[in-house]
mmCIF file of C-alpha atoms and ligand atoms in Angstrom:
data_model
loop_
_atom_site.group_PDB
_atom_site.id
_atom_site.type_symbol
_atom_site.label_atom_id
_atom_site.label_comp_id
_atom_site.label_asym_id
_atom_site.label_seq_id
_atom_site.Cartn_x
_atom_site.Cartn_y
_atom_site.Cartn_z
ATOM 1 C CA MET A 493 92.111 -29.728 86.649
ATOM 2 C CA ILE A 494 94.674 -32.000 88.615
ATOM 3 C CA LEU A 495 96.877 -29.809 90.719
ATOM 4 C CA GLU A 496 100.426 -30.329 91.869
ATOM 5 C CA ILE A 497 100.693 -31.455 95.431
ATOM 6 C CA ILE A 498 103.470 -29.633 97.202
ATOM 7 C CA LYS A 499 105.731 -32.004 99.201
ATOM 8 C CA TYR A 500 107.596 -31.442 102.384
ATOM 9 C CA PRO A 501 110.038 -29.516 102.879
ATOM 10 C CA ASP A 502 108.440 -27.016 100.764
ATOM 11 C CA PRO A 503 108.291 -23.762 102.779
ATOM 12 C CA PHE A 504 104.828 -23.069 101.506
ATOM 13 C CA LEU A 505 103.277 -25.919 103.673
ATOM 14 C CA LYS A 506 103.956 -23.421 106.485
ATOM 15 C CA THR A 507 101.458 -21.007 105.102
ATOM 16 C CA HIS A 508 98.581 -19.836 107.366
ATOM 17 C CA ALA A 509 95.647 -19.811 104.892
ATOM 18 C CA ALA A 510 93.493 -16.749 104.748
ATOM 19 C CA ARG A 511 89.747 -16.709 105.343
ATOM 20 C CA VAL A 512 87.509 -16.636 102.130
ATOM 21 C CA GLU A 513 85.606 -13.441 101.972
ATOM 22 C CA SER A 514 83.078 -14.662 99.694
ATOM 23 C CA VAL A 515 82.418 -18.083 98.240
ATOM 24 C CA ASP A 516 82.589 -17.315 94.398
ATOM 25 C CA ASP A 517 83.179 -19.119 91.169
ATOM 26 C CA SER A 518 86.820 -18.977 91.728
ATOM 27 C CA VAL A 519 86.495 -20.786 95.057
ATOM 28 C CA ARG A 520 84.138 -23.329 93.485
ATOM 29 C CA LYS A 521 86.703 -24.044 90.933
ATOM 30 C CA LEU A 522 89.325 -24.633 93.313
ATOM 31 C CA ILE A 523 87.008 -27.030 95.360
ATOM 32 C CA ASP A 524 86.507 -28.899 92.155
ATOM 33 C CA ASP A 525 90.130 -29.040 91.228
ATOM 34 C CA MET A 526 90.956 -30.085 94.779
ATOM 35 C CA ILE A 527 88.472 -32.946 94.606
ATOM 36 C CA GLU A 528 89.816 -34.213 91.258
ATOM 37 C CA THR A 529 93.249 -33.988 92.636
ATOM 38 C CA MET A 530 92.496 -35.748 95.941
ATOM 39 C CA TYR A 531 90.861 -38.794 93.982
ATOM 40 C CA TYR A 532 93.793 -38.835 91.535
ATOM 41 C CA ALA A 533 96.180 -39.146 94.522
ATOM 42 C CA ARG A 534 94.030 -41.492 96.263
ATOM 43 C CA GLY A 535 93.711 -39.605 99.324
ATOM 44 C CA ILE A 536 90.888 -39.252 101.714
ATOM 45 C CA GLY A 537 91.470 -35.460 102.333
ATOM 46 C CA LEU A 538 93.216 -32.435 100.872
ATOM 47 C CA ALA A 539 93.673 -28.911 101.957
ATOM 48 C CA SER A 540 94.368 -25.993 99.761
ATOM 49 C CA VAL A 541 97.758 -25.067 101.051
ATOM 50 C CA GLN A 542 98.943 -28.456 99.745
ATOM 51 C CA VAL A 543 98.179 -27.395 96.287
ATOM 52 C CA GLY A 544 99.633 -24.006 96.724
ATOM 53 C CA ASP A 545 96.523 -22.025 97.158
ATOM 54 C CA PRO A 546 96.373 -19.758 100.324
ATOM 55 C CA ARG A 547 92.657 -19.605 100.770
ATOM 56 C CA GLN A 548 90.975 -21.568 103.646
ATOM 57 C CA VAL A 549 89.557 -24.722 101.636
ATOM 58 C CA VAL A 550 89.343 -28.407 102.609
ATOM 59 C CA VAL A 551 87.861 -31.244 100.862
ATOM 60 C CA LEU A 552 87.378 -34.774 102.267
ATOM 61 C CA ASP A 553 85.945 -38.122 101.396
ATOM 62 C CA VAL A 554 86.481 -40.350 104.265
ATOM 63 C CA PRO A 555 85.011 -44.010 103.974
ATOM 64 C CA ASP A 556 82.736 -45.415 106.478
ATOM 65 C CA GLU A 557 84.623 -47.792 108.797
ATOM 66 C CA ASP A 558 82.560 -50.927 107.804
ATOM 67 C CA GLU A 559 83.510 -50.159 104.033
ATOM 68 C CA ASN A 560 86.056 -52.313 102.212
ATOM 69 C CA GLU A 561 85.873 -50.767 98.989
ATOM 70 C CA ARG A 562 85.664 -46.888 99.192
ATOM 71 C CA ALA A 563 82.406 -45.727 97.713
ATOM 72 C CA LYS A 564 83.882 -42.746 95.966
ATOM 73 C CA GLY A 565 81.873 -39.472 96.459
ATOM 74 C CA LYS A 566 79.429 -41.018 99.215
ATOM 75 C CA ASN A 567 81.091 -39.061 101.994
ATOM 76 C CA LEU A 568 82.601 -36.086 99.727
ATOM 77 C CA MET A 569 82.455 -32.653 101.475
ATOM 78 C CA ALA A 570 83.984 -29.212 100.938
ATOM 79 C CA LEU A 571 84.670 -26.963 103.786
ATOM 80 C CA VAL A 572 85.479 -23.174 103.443
ATOM 81 C CA ASN A 573 86.712 -21.243 106.327
ATOM 82 C CA PRO A 574 86.562 -24.350 108.552
ATOM 83 C CA GLU A 575 87.016 -24.021 112.407
ATOM 84 C CA ILE A 576 86.911 -26.281 115.246
ATOM 85 C CA VAL A 577 84.077 -25.468 117.612
ATOM 86 C CA SER A 578 84.700 -27.953 120.259
ATOM 87 C CA THR A 579 86.611 -31.253 120.891
ATOM 88 C CA GLU A 580 86.285 -34.288 123.131
ATOM 89 C CA GLY A 581 88.462 -37.111 124.345
ATOM 90 C CA GLU A 582 91.778 -38.381 122.799
ATOM 91 C CA THR A 583 92.811 -40.848 120.237
ATOM 92 C CA LEU A 584 95.762 -42.219 118.597
ATOM 93 C CA TYR A 585 95.825 -43.013 114.974
ATOM 94 C CA GLU A 586 98.544 -43.893 112.345
ATOM 95 C CA GLU A 587 98.455 -40.958 109.966
ATOM 96 C CA GLY A 588 100.102 -40.191 106.681
ATOM 97 C CA CYS A 589 100.014 -37.297 104.236
ATOM 98 C CA LEU A 590 99.967 -36.747 100.495
ATOM 99 C CA SER A 591 102.545 -33.915 101.184
ATOM 100 C CA VAL A 592 104.902 -36.261 103.070
ATOM 101 C CA PRO A 593 104.513 -39.600 101.037
ATOM 102 C CA GLY A 594 105.905 -42.763 102.120
ATOM 103 C CA VAL A 595 105.908 -42.280 105.959
ATOM 104 C CA THR A 596 103.390 -42.658 108.566
ATOM 105 C CA ALA A 597 103.329 -42.183 112.331
ATOM 106 C CA ASP A 598 100.935 -42.352 115.308
ATOM 107 C CA VAL A 599 99.510 -39.141 116.135
ATOM 108 C CA GLU A 600 97.476 -37.956 119.127
ATOM 109 C CA ARG A 601 94.188 -36.249 118.378
ATOM 110 C CA ALA A 602 90.793 -35.433 119.810
ATOM 111 C CA ALA A 603 88.455 -38.394 119.588
ATOM 112 C CA ARG A 604 85.425 -36.156 118.515
ATOM 113 C CA VAL A 605 85.195 -32.763 117.097
ATOM 114 C CA LYS A 606 82.562 -30.283 116.106
ATOM 115 C CA VAL A 607 83.583 -28.144 113.004
ATOM 116 C CA ARG A 608 81.737 -25.192 111.604
ATOM 117 C CA ALA A 609 82.408 -24.096 107.918
ATOM 118 C CA LEU A 610 80.745 -22.732 104.877
ATOM 119 C CA ASP A 611 79.821 -25.095 101.945
ATOM 120 C CA ARG A 612 80.312 -24.501 98.228
ATOM 121 C CA ASP A 613 77.441 -22.187 98.117
ATOM 122 C CA GLY A 614 78.706 -20.096 101.172
ATOM 123 C CA LYS A 615 76.176 -21.446 103.357
ATOM 124 C CA PRO A 616 77.212 -22.206 106.960
ATOM 125 C CA PHE A 617 76.893 -25.849 108.365
ATOM 126 C CA GLU A 618 78.193 -27.700 111.322
ATOM 127 C CA ILE A 619 79.449 -31.232 111.414
ATOM 128 C CA GLU A 620 80.033 -33.619 114.417
ATOM 129 C CA ALA A 621 82.449 -36.405 113.798
ATOM 130 C CA ASP A 622 84.276 -39.096 115.528
ATOM 131 C CA GLY A 623 86.430 -42.052 114.273
ATOM 132 C CA LEU A 624 88.586 -41.508 111.117
ATOM 133 C CA LEU A 625 86.445 -38.499 109.937
ATOM 134 C CA ALA A 626 87.339 -36.585 113.261
ATOM 135 C CA ILE A 627 90.863 -37.436 112.570
ATOM 136 C CA ALA A 628 90.868 -36.363 109.023
ATOM 137 C CA LEU A 629 89.210 -33.116 109.813
ATOM 138 C CA GLN A 630 91.869 -32.104 112.356
ATOM 139 C CA HIS A 631 94.732 -33.280 110.017
ATOM 140 C CA GLU A 632 93.281 -31.194 107.139
ATOM 141 C CA LEU A 633 92.485 -28.048 109.326
ATOM 142 C CA ASP A 634 96.088 -28.249 110.609
ATOM 143 C CA HIS A 635 97.257 -27.780 107.081
ATOM 144 C CA LEU A 636 95.468 -24.420 106.905
ATOM 145 C CA SER A 637 97.630 -23.250 109.768
ATOM 146 C CA GLY A 638 100.789 -24.509 108.216
ATOM 147 C CA VAL A 639 101.089 -27.552 110.614
ATOM 148 C CA LEU A 640 102.085 -31.025 109.347
ATOM 149 C CA PHE A 641 101.392 -34.261 111.161
ATOM 150 C CA ILE A 642 104.950 -34.648 111.750
ATOM 151 C CA ASP A 643 104.950 -31.484 113.676
ATOM 152 C CA ARG A 644 102.742 -32.957 116.170
ATOM 153 C CA LEU A 645 105.188 -35.765 117.046
ATOM 154 C CA SER A 646 107.874 -35.758 119.778
ATOM 155 C CA ARG A 647 111.158 -34.300 118.715
ATOM 156 C CA LEU A 648 112.873 -37.740 118.638
ATOM 157 C CA LYS A 649 110.214 -39.272 116.836
ATOM 158 C CA ARG A 650 109.881 -36.471 114.299
ATOM 159 C CA GLU A 651 113.605 -36.602 113.581
ATOM 160 C CA LEU A 652 113.435 -40.537 112.963
ATOM 161 C CA VAL A 653 110.359 -40.075 110.535
ATOM 162 C CA LYS A 654 112.152 -37.111 108.735
ATOM 163 C CA ARG A 655 115.297 -39.335 108.264
ATOM 164 C CA LYS A 656 113.064 -42.089 106.779
ATOM 165 C CA TYR A 657 111.466 -39.719 104.562
ATOM 166 C CA LYS A 658 114.642 -38.329 103.335
ATOM 167 C CA LYS A 659 115.935 -41.826 102.741
ATOM 168 C CA SER A 660 113.030 -42.786 100.604
ATOM 169 C CA LEU A 661 113.104 -39.565 98.569
ATOM 170 C CA GLU A 662 116.760 -40.492 97.715
ATOM 171 C CA THR A 663 115.628 -44.026 96.608
ATOM 172 C CA GLU A 664 112.813 -42.467 94.566
ATOM 173 C CA GLU A 665 115.422 -40.221 92.647
ATOM 174 C CA ARG A 666 117.418 -43.297 91.741
ATOM 175 C CA ALA A 667 114.365 -45.288 90.626
ATOM 176 C CA ILE A 668 113.765 -45.455 86.815
HETATM 177 NI NI1 NI B 1652 98.054 -33.966 104.811
#
């Protein structure tokens, strides 16, 4: 089932998601719906908070850097109760977000991360990532704490991006 993606400035995006006590069928259904929604929206990642669910779930399908056409499903992963174990280095990347459509901005992140999570069967696993996957992991985990990429910008830059976003929303309303 394709879910509705909540858009900024909906206050639900500030939700701190709760840890999943047991990975049961209702969590697996959420994972499946989120994967379907992510592909439908042509995203590379999606967090539960973005579809109005307050449980800690993230799905990702980040293309390899040498990939032109995205091989759908190749790097698909679901993370329940994900947490960052360690980070290393710094990187800058132009990010966008399905909940803040139409705008992008350079965001500073750690260059490498190690993340611990449960898979769809409730089994713990660890992933070490760099490149776009490391950025996407940090972006999606932020969503579970109610943080958007625009919250990570300087105040001046954030105001600029917000103004641009508001303008694009108004244009969208007038579109047929
Ligand atoms: Ni996002």
